[in-house]
PDB file of C-alpha atoms in Angstrom:
ATOM      1  CA  MET V   1      37.539-204.942 -38.378  1.00 56.00           C
ATOM      2  CA  GLY V   2      40.695-205.512 -40.307  1.00 62.00           C
ATOM      3  CA  ARG V   3      42.494-203.239 -42.650  1.00 63.00           C
ATOM      4  CA  GLU V   4      41.279-203.003 -46.192  1.00 64.00           C
ATOM      5  CA  LYS V   5      43.419-204.913 -48.623  1.00 62.00           C
ATOM      6  CA  THR V   6      44.642-202.776 -51.480  1.00 63.00           C
ATOM      7  CA  LYS V   7      46.589-203.736 -54.539  1.00 69.00           C
ATOM      8  CA  SER V   8      49.917-201.998 -54.951  1.00 73.00           C
ATOM      9  CA  GLY V   9      49.651-201.948 -58.710  1.00 76.00           C
ATOM     10  CA  ILE V  10      53.055-203.591 -59.019  1.00 80.00           C
ATOM     11  CA  LYS V  11      52.933-206.936 -60.769  1.00 84.00           C
ATOM     12  CA  GLY V  12      55.488-209.637 -61.377  1.00 86.00           C
ATOM     13  CA  ARG V  13      58.189-211.408 -59.439  1.00 88.00           C
ATOM     14  CA  PHE V  14      59.789-210.073 -56.285  1.00 87.00           C
ATOM     15  CA  LEU V  15      62.964-210.546 -54.270  1.00 91.00           C
ATOM     16  CA  ALA V  16      62.545-211.827 -50.719  1.00 87.00           C
ATOM     17  CA  LEU V  17      65.572-210.825 -48.672  1.00 94.00           C
ATOM     18  CA  PRO V  18      65.315-212.026 -45.049  1.00 96.00           C
ATOM     19  CA  HIS V  19      66.008-209.546 -42.270  1.00 97.00           C
ATOM     20  CA  GLY V  20      68.562-212.030 -40.926  1.00 96.00           C
ATOM     21  CA  VAL V  21      70.628-211.424 -44.057  1.00 97.00           C
ATOM     22  CA  LEU V  22      70.195-207.638 -43.903  1.00 97.00           C
ATOM     23  CA  ASP V  23      71.099-207.549 -40.196  1.00 98.00           C
ATOM     24  CA  ALA V  24      74.155-209.799 -40.514  1.00 97.00           C
ATOM     25  CA  ARG V  25      77.516-208.351 -39.530  1.00 97.00           C
ATOM     26  CA  ASN V  26      78.921-209.331 -42.949  1.00 97.00           C
ATOM     27  CA  PHE V  27      76.105-207.532 -44.813  1.00 98.00           C
ATOM     28  CA  ILE V  28      76.709-204.318 -42.908  1.00 98.00           C
ATOM     29  CA  ALA V  29      80.415-204.548 -43.800  1.00 97.00           C
ATOM     30  CA  LEU V  30      79.782-204.913 -47.568  1.00 98.00           C
ATOM     31  CA  SER V  31      80.830-202.152 -49.934  1.00 98.00           C
ATOM     32  CA  ALA V  32      78.127-200.336 -51.907  1.00 98.00           C
ATOM     33  CA  PRO V  33      79.013-202.109 -55.191  1.00 98.00           C
ATOM     34  CA  ALA V  34      78.950-205.510 -53.441  1.00 99.00           C
ATOM     35  CA  THR V  35      75.535-204.744 -51.929  1.00 98.00           C
ATOM     36  CA  ARG V  36      74.200-203.743 -55.330  1.00 98.00           C
ATOM     37  CA  LEU V  37      75.669-206.839 -56.970  1.00 99.00           C
ATOM     38  CA  LEU V  38      74.064-209.039 -54.322  1.00 99.00           C
ATOM     39  CA  LEU V  39      70.673-207.592 -55.265  1.00 98.00           C
ATOM     40  CA  ASP V  40      71.370-208.074 -58.979  1.00 98.00           C
ATOM     41  CA  ILE V  41      72.439-211.698 -58.471  1.00 98.00           C
ATOM     42  CA  ALA V  42      69.578-212.510 -56.075  1.00 98.00           C
ATOM     43  CA  ARG V  43      67.133-210.946 -58.555  1.00 97.00           C
ATOM     44  CA  GLN V  44      67.863-213.879 -60.905  1.00 97.00           C
ATOM     45  CA  TYR V  45      66.638-216.434 -58.339  1.00 97.00           C
ATOM     46  CA  CYS V  46      63.189-217.800 -59.232  1.00 96.00           C
ATOM     47  CA  GLY V  47      62.753-220.512 -56.603  1.00 95.00           C
ATOM     48  CA  THR V  48      64.280-223.437 -58.491  1.00 97.00           C
ATOM     49  CA  ASN V  49      67.592-222.153 -59.896  1.00 98.00           C
ATOM     50  CA  ASN V  50      69.816-221.472 -56.885  1.00 98.00           C
ATOM     51  CA  GLY V  51      73.296-222.454 -57.978  1.00 98.00           C
ATOM     52  CA  GLN V  52      72.725-221.350 -61.585  1.00 98.00           C
ATOM     53  CA  LEU V  53      72.930-217.596 -61.024  1.00 98.00           C
ATOM     54  CA  ILE V  54      75.441-215.753 -63.193  1.00 98.00           C
ATOM     55  CA  CYS V  55      77.667-212.756 -62.618  1.00 97.00           C
ATOM     56  CA  THR V  56      79.090-211.699 -65.978  1.00 96.00           C
ATOM     57  CA  MET V  57      79.527-208.230 -67.414  1.00 96.00           C
ATOM     58  CA  SER V  58      77.482-209.164 -70.478  1.00 95.00           C
ATOM     59  CA  ALA V  59      74.552-210.254 -68.295  1.00 96.00           C
ATOM     60  CA  LEU V  60      74.768-207.328 -65.870  1.00 97.00           C
ATOM     61  CA  LYS V  61      75.497-204.502 -68.312  1.00 97.00           C
ATOM     62  CA  LYS V  62      71.758-203.980 -68.826  1.00 97.00           C
ATOM     63  CA  ARG V  63      71.471-203.563 -65.033  1.00 96.00           C
ATOM     64  CA  GLY V  64      73.845-200.572 -65.159  1.00 97.00           C
ATOM     65  CA  TRP V  65      77.228-202.224 -64.568  1.00 97.00           C
ATOM     66  CA  SER V  66      79.946-200.574 -66.653  1.00 97.00           C
ATOM     67  CA  SER V  67      83.253-201.490 -64.972  1.00 97.00           C
ATOM     68  CA  ASN V  68      84.449-205.082 -65.115  1.00 96.00           C
ATOM     69  CA  ASP V  69      87.015-204.361 -62.353  1.00 98.00           C
ATOM     70  CA  THR V  70      84.302-203.108 -59.994  1.00 98.00           C
ATOM     71  CA  LEU V  71      82.159-206.132 -60.831  1.00 98.00           C
ATOM     72  CA  ILE V  72      85.016-208.549 -60.089  1.00 98.00           C
ATOM     73  CA  ARG V  73      85.866-206.806 -56.784  1.00 98.00           C
ATOM     74  CA  ALA V  74      82.219-206.846 -55.720  1.00 98.00           C
ATOM     75  CA  ARG V  75      81.875-210.551 -56.611  1.00 98.00           C
ATOM     76  CA  ARG V  76      85.006-211.404 -54.637  1.00 97.00           C
ATOM     77  CA  ASP V  77      83.638-209.456 -51.655  1.00 97.00           C
ATOM     78  CA  LEU V  78      80.359-211.394 -51.809  1.00 98.00           C
ATOM     79  CA  GLU V  79      82.224-214.708 -51.936  1.00 96.00           C
ATOM     80  CA  ALA V  80      84.590-213.710 -49.109  1.00 96.00           C
ATOM     81  CA  MET V  81      81.686-212.585 -46.910  1.00 97.00           C
ATOM     82  CA  GLY V  82      79.669-215.751 -47.594  1.00 97.00           C
ATOM     83  CA  PHE V  83      76.704-214.359 -49.525  1.00 98.00           C
ATOM     84  CA  ILE V  84      77.370-216.298 -52.720  1.00 98.00           C
ATOM     85  CA  GLN V  85      79.244-219.497 -53.502  1.00 97.00           C
ATOM     86  CA  GLN V  86      80.529-220.625 -56.882  1.00 97.00           C
ATOM     87  CA  THR V  87      78.933-223.871 -58.026  1.00 97.00           C
ATOM     88  CA  ARG V  88      80.364-224.236 -61.535  1.00 96.00           C
ATOM     89  CA  LEU V  89      83.657-223.154 -63.053  1.00 95.00           C
ATOM     90  CA  PRO V  90      83.708-221.001 -66.180  1.00 93.00           C
ATOM     91  CA  PHE V  91      85.245-222.273 -69.408  1.00 89.00           C
ATOM     92  CA  MET V  92      86.131-220.145 -72.372  1.00 81.00           C
ATOM     93  CA  PRO V  93      84.712-219.142 -74.674  1.00 82.00           C
ATOM     94  CA  ARG V  94      81.040-219.395 -73.692  1.00 86.00           C
ATOM     95  CA  ARG V  95      80.470-221.051 -70.327  1.00 92.00           C
ATOM     96  CA  ALA V  96      79.856-218.706 -67.422  1.00 96.00           C
ATOM     97  CA  ALA V  97      80.525-219.552 -63.798  1.00 97.00           C
ATOM     98  CA  TRP V  98      77.438-220.305 -61.728  1.00 98.00           C
ATOM     99  CA  TYR V  99      76.763-219.064 -58.201  1.00 98.00           C
ATOM    100  CA  GLY V 100      74.270-219.757 -55.465  1.00 98.00           C
ATOM    101  CA  ILE V 101      72.957-217.408 -52.781  1.00 98.00           C
ATOM    102  CA  THR V 102      73.724-218.996 -49.434  1.00 98.00           C
ATOM    103  CA  TRP V 103      70.530-218.069 -47.560  1.00 98.00           C
ATOM    104  CA  ARG V 104      68.514-220.361 -49.869  1.00 98.00           C
ATOM    105  CA  PRO V 105      68.965-224.124 -50.364  1.00 98.00           C
ATOM    106  CA  LEU V 106      71.011-225.225 -53.364  1.00 98.00           C
ATOM    107  CA  ASP V 107      69.002-226.530 -56.325  1.00 98.00           C
ATOM    108  CA  TYR V 108      71.578-229.126 -57.294  1.00 98.00           C
ATOM    109  CA  LEU V 109      72.256-230.191 -60.880  1.00 98.00           C
ATOM    110  CA  PRO V 110      74.796-232.801 -62.031  1.00 96.00           C
ATOM    111  CA  GLU V 111      76.463-230.117 -64.212  1.00 95.00           C
ATOM    112  CA  MET V 112      77.657-228.340 -61.066  1.00 96.00           C
ATOM    113  CA  ASP V 113      81.302-228.666 -60.038  1.00 95.00           C
ATOM    114  CA  ILE V 114      80.529-229.079 -56.333  1.00 95.00           C
ATOM    115  CA  LYS V 115      78.626-231.729 -54.416  1.00 95.00           C
ATOM    116  CA  PRO V 116      75.444-230.664 -52.602  1.00 95.00           C
ATOM    117  CA  SER V 117      77.191-231.269 -49.259  1.00 94.00           C
ATOM    118  CA  GLU V 118      79.912-228.744 -50.195  1.00 94.00           C
ATOM    119  CA  PHE V 119      77.458-225.852 -50.448  1.00 96.00           C
ATOM    120  CA  VAL V 120      77.771-223.831 -47.227  1.00 95.00           C
ATOM    121  CA  ALA V 121      74.284-222.707 -46.208  1.00 96.00           C
ATOM    122  CA  ASN V 122      74.054-219.346 -44.411  1.00 97.00           C
ATOM    123  CA  ALA V 123      77.793-218.778 -44.834  1.00 96.00           C
ATOM    124  CA  TYR V 124      77.218-215.025 -44.415  1.00 97.00           C
ATOM    125  CA  MET V 125      76.839-215.708 -40.668  1.00 96.00           C
ATOM    126  CA  LEU V 126      80.429-216.982 -40.447  1.00 95.00           C
ATOM    127  CA  THR V 127      83.608-214.946 -40.169  1.00 93.00           C
ATOM    128  CA  PRO V 128      85.614-214.497 -43.388  1.00 88.00           C
ATOM    129  CA  GLU V 129      88.273-216.837 -41.947  1.00 89.00           C
ATOM    130  CA  GLU V 130      85.686-219.574 -41.314  1.00 91.00           C
ATOM    131  CA  ILE V 131      84.286-219.088 -44.805  1.00 88.00           C
ATOM    132  CA  LYS V 132      87.741-219.622 -46.353  1.00 84.00           C
ATOM    133  CA  THR V 133      88.135-222.943 -44.566  1.00 85.00           C
ATOM    134  CA  ARG V 134      84.614-224.195 -45.383  1.00 81.00           C
ATOM    135  CA  HIS V 135      84.230-223.102 -49.009  1.00 69.00           C
ATOM    136  CA  ARG V 136      85.621-225.612 -51.411  1.00 64.00           C
ATOM    137  CA  LEU V 137      86.269-224.140 -54.808  1.00 62.00           C
ATOM    138  CA  PRO V 138      84.984-226.190 -57.712  1.00 63.00           C
ATOM    139  CA  VAL V 139      87.635-228.326 -59.391  1.00 57.00           C
ATOM    140  CA  ALA V 140      87.755-228.691 -63.160  1.00 53.00           C
TER     141      ALA V 140
END
């Protein structure tokens, strides 16, 4: 006899965060705001849009973000620790930068400012020094 299957009552999309990410040395070293931002960025991923995730105050204000400085510091931490990688440069006045989460494959689009081969998969497993040498920033 198996267990009875019950419905949780919660409907809709969900965020799958592998234990390998949660157990990574770089994840454990993240600040609380960076951890929260990682969840807010990963929440945008729907299975076909990795590389088009945004991290702007206007988009994240409804998620409780109120300090642009904290948001910028948290984003820089996530990039430095290899959890996200920028895929498109921002341009004023209305084009936001795009990011991809590194534990999922990049869903490449020609509008991106990096080549698919420049996306560093599982970069969170590298040291911050290795990440600096492997990440190529998009060029305008």
